[in-house]
C-alpha cells in the first residue's frame, strides 16, 4: 500500500492521527504527516479507516 497526503487540501483536523496513530502524526503546523518509515502503512488495518475519516479527502491509500 502507498499512502499520500495532499498538503494543499489538508486542514489539520487530526482525524487521521486519532484513527491510526501508528502511521499518522501532525507536523509542527498541525497538518497531517506520515511517521518516518510508514509510507506503506506498516500493515496497520486502521489506515483505510483514517482515509475515510479525513473530512476533506486529503489522504489516499493505493495498492502497489
PDB file of C-alpha atoms in Angstrom:
ATOM      1  CA  UNK A   1       0.000   0.000   0.000  1.00  0.00           C
ATOM      2  CA  UNK A   2       1.216   3.522  -0.774  1.00  0.00           C
ATOM      3  CA  UNK A   3      -0.110   6.448   1.286  1.00  0.00           C
ATOM      4  CA  UNK A   4      -0.093  10.018   0.012  1.00  0.00           C
ATOM      5  CA  UNK A   5      -1.288  13.185   1.705  1.00  0.00           C
ATOM      6  CA  UNK A   6      -2.360  16.211  -0.329  1.00  0.00           C
ATOM      7  CA  UNK A   7      -0.809  19.013   1.734  1.00  0.00           C
ATOM      8  CA  UNK A   8      -2.774  21.634  -0.199  1.00  0.00           C
ATOM      9  CA  UNK A   9      -6.059  20.018   0.799  1.00  0.00           C
ATOM     10  CA  UNK A  10      -5.263  19.067   4.431  1.00  0.00           C
ATOM     11  CA  UNK A  11      -6.934  21.319   7.021  1.00  0.00           C
ATOM     12  CA  UNK A  12      -5.266  19.760  10.066  1.00  0.00           C
ATOM     13  CA  UNK A  13      -8.351  18.206  11.636  1.00  0.00           C
ATOM     14  CA  UNK A  14      -6.195  15.401  13.071  1.00  0.00           C
ATOM     15  CA  UNK A  15      -8.703  12.628  12.374  1.00  0.00           C
ATOM     16  CA  UNK A  16      -6.009  10.528  10.693  1.00  0.00           C
ATOM     17  CA  UNK A  17      -3.678  10.751  13.703  1.00  0.00           C
ATOM     18  CA  UNK A  18      -6.536   9.913  16.064  1.00  0.00           C
ATOM     19  CA  UNK A  19      -7.650   6.946  13.951  1.00  0.00           C
ATOM     20  CA  UNK A  20      -4.258   5.414  13.051  1.00  0.00           C
ATOM     21  CA  UNK A  21      -1.650   6.902  15.420  1.00  0.00           C
ATOM     22  CA  UNK A  22       0.961   4.283  14.476  1.00  0.00           C
ATOM     23  CA  UNK A  23       1.005   5.687  10.910  1.00  0.00           C
ATOM     24  CA  UNK A  24      -0.057   9.359  11.043  1.00  0.00           C
ATOM     25  CA  UNK A  25       1.003  12.353  13.099  1.00  0.00           C
ATOM     26  CA  UNK A  26       0.660  16.102  12.806  1.00  0.00           C
ATOM     27  CA  UNK A  27       3.585  18.312  11.837  1.00  0.00           C
ATOM     28  CA  UNK A  28       4.664  21.467  13.680  1.00  0.00           C
ATOM     29  CA  UNK A  29       1.989  23.449  11.847  1.00  0.00           C
ATOM     30  CA  UNK A  30      -0.742  20.961  12.779  1.00  0.00           C
ATOM     31  CA  UNK A  31      -1.112  19.339   9.367  1.00  0.00           C
ATOM     32  CA  UNK A  32      -1.172  15.629   8.629  1.00  0.00           C
ATOM     33  CA  UNK A  33       2.126  13.811   8.183  1.00  0.00           C
ATOM     34  CA  UNK A  34       3.283  10.228   7.989  1.00  0.00           C
ATOM     35  CA  UNK A  35       5.525   8.884  10.697  1.00  0.00           C
ATOM     36  CA  UNK A  36       9.014   8.037   9.392  1.00  0.00           C
ATOM     37  CA  UNK A  37       9.069   4.677   7.641  1.00  0.00           C
ATOM     38  CA  UNK A  38       5.276   4.433   7.451  1.00  0.00           C
ATOM     39  CA  UNK A  39       4.797   5.460   3.817  1.00  0.00           C
ATOM     40  CA  UNK A  40       3.444   1.960   3.173  1.00  0.00           C
ATOM     41  CA  UNK A  41       1.063   1.988   6.148  1.00  0.00           C
ATOM     42  CA  UNK A  42       3.110  -0.514   8.101  1.00  0.00           C
ATOM     43  CA  UNK A  43       0.360  -3.106   7.756  1.00  0.00           C
ATOM     44  CA  UNK A  44      -1.921  -1.123  10.064  1.00  0.00           C
ATOM     45  CA  UNK A  45      -5.539  -2.138   9.357  1.00  0.00           C
ATOM     46  CA  UNK A  46      -6.751   1.295  10.511  1.00  0.00           C
ATOM     47  CA  UNK A  47      -5.153   3.146   7.574  1.00  0.00           C
ATOM     48  CA  UNK A  48      -8.221   2.729   5.373  1.00  0.00           C
ATOM     49  CA  UNK A  49     -10.427   3.962   8.212  1.00  0.00           C
ATOM     50  CA  UNK A  50      -8.163   7.023   8.576  1.00  0.00           C
ATOM     51  CA  UNK A  51      -8.561   7.696   4.840  1.00  0.00           C
ATOM     52  CA  UNK A  52     -12.353   7.587   5.259  1.00  0.00           C
ATOM     53  CA  UNK A  53     -12.215   9.770   8.396  1.00  0.00           C
ATOM     54  CA  UNK A  54     -10.468  12.661   6.650  1.00  0.00           C
ATOM     55  CA  UNK A  55     -13.133  15.379   6.274  1.00  0.00           C
ATOM     56  CA  UNK A  56     -11.536  16.809   3.111  1.00  0.00           C
ATOM     57  CA  UNK A  57     -10.301  13.561   1.487  1.00  0.00           C
ATOM     58  CA  UNK A  58      -6.662  14.706   1.658  1.00  0.00           C
ATOM     59  CA  UNK A  59      -5.335  11.163   2.152  1.00  0.00           C
ATOM     60  CA  UNK A  60      -5.114   8.465  -0.473  1.00  0.00           C
ATOM     61  CA  UNK A  61      -4.115   4.848   0.065  1.00  0.00           C
ATOM     62  CA  UNK A  62      -3.440   2.889  -3.109  1.00  0.00           C
ATOM     63  CA  UNK A  63      -2.318  -0.657  -3.621  1.00  0.00           C
ATOM     64  CA  UNK A  64       1.152  -1.036  -5.130  1.00  0.00           C
TER      65      UNK A  64
END
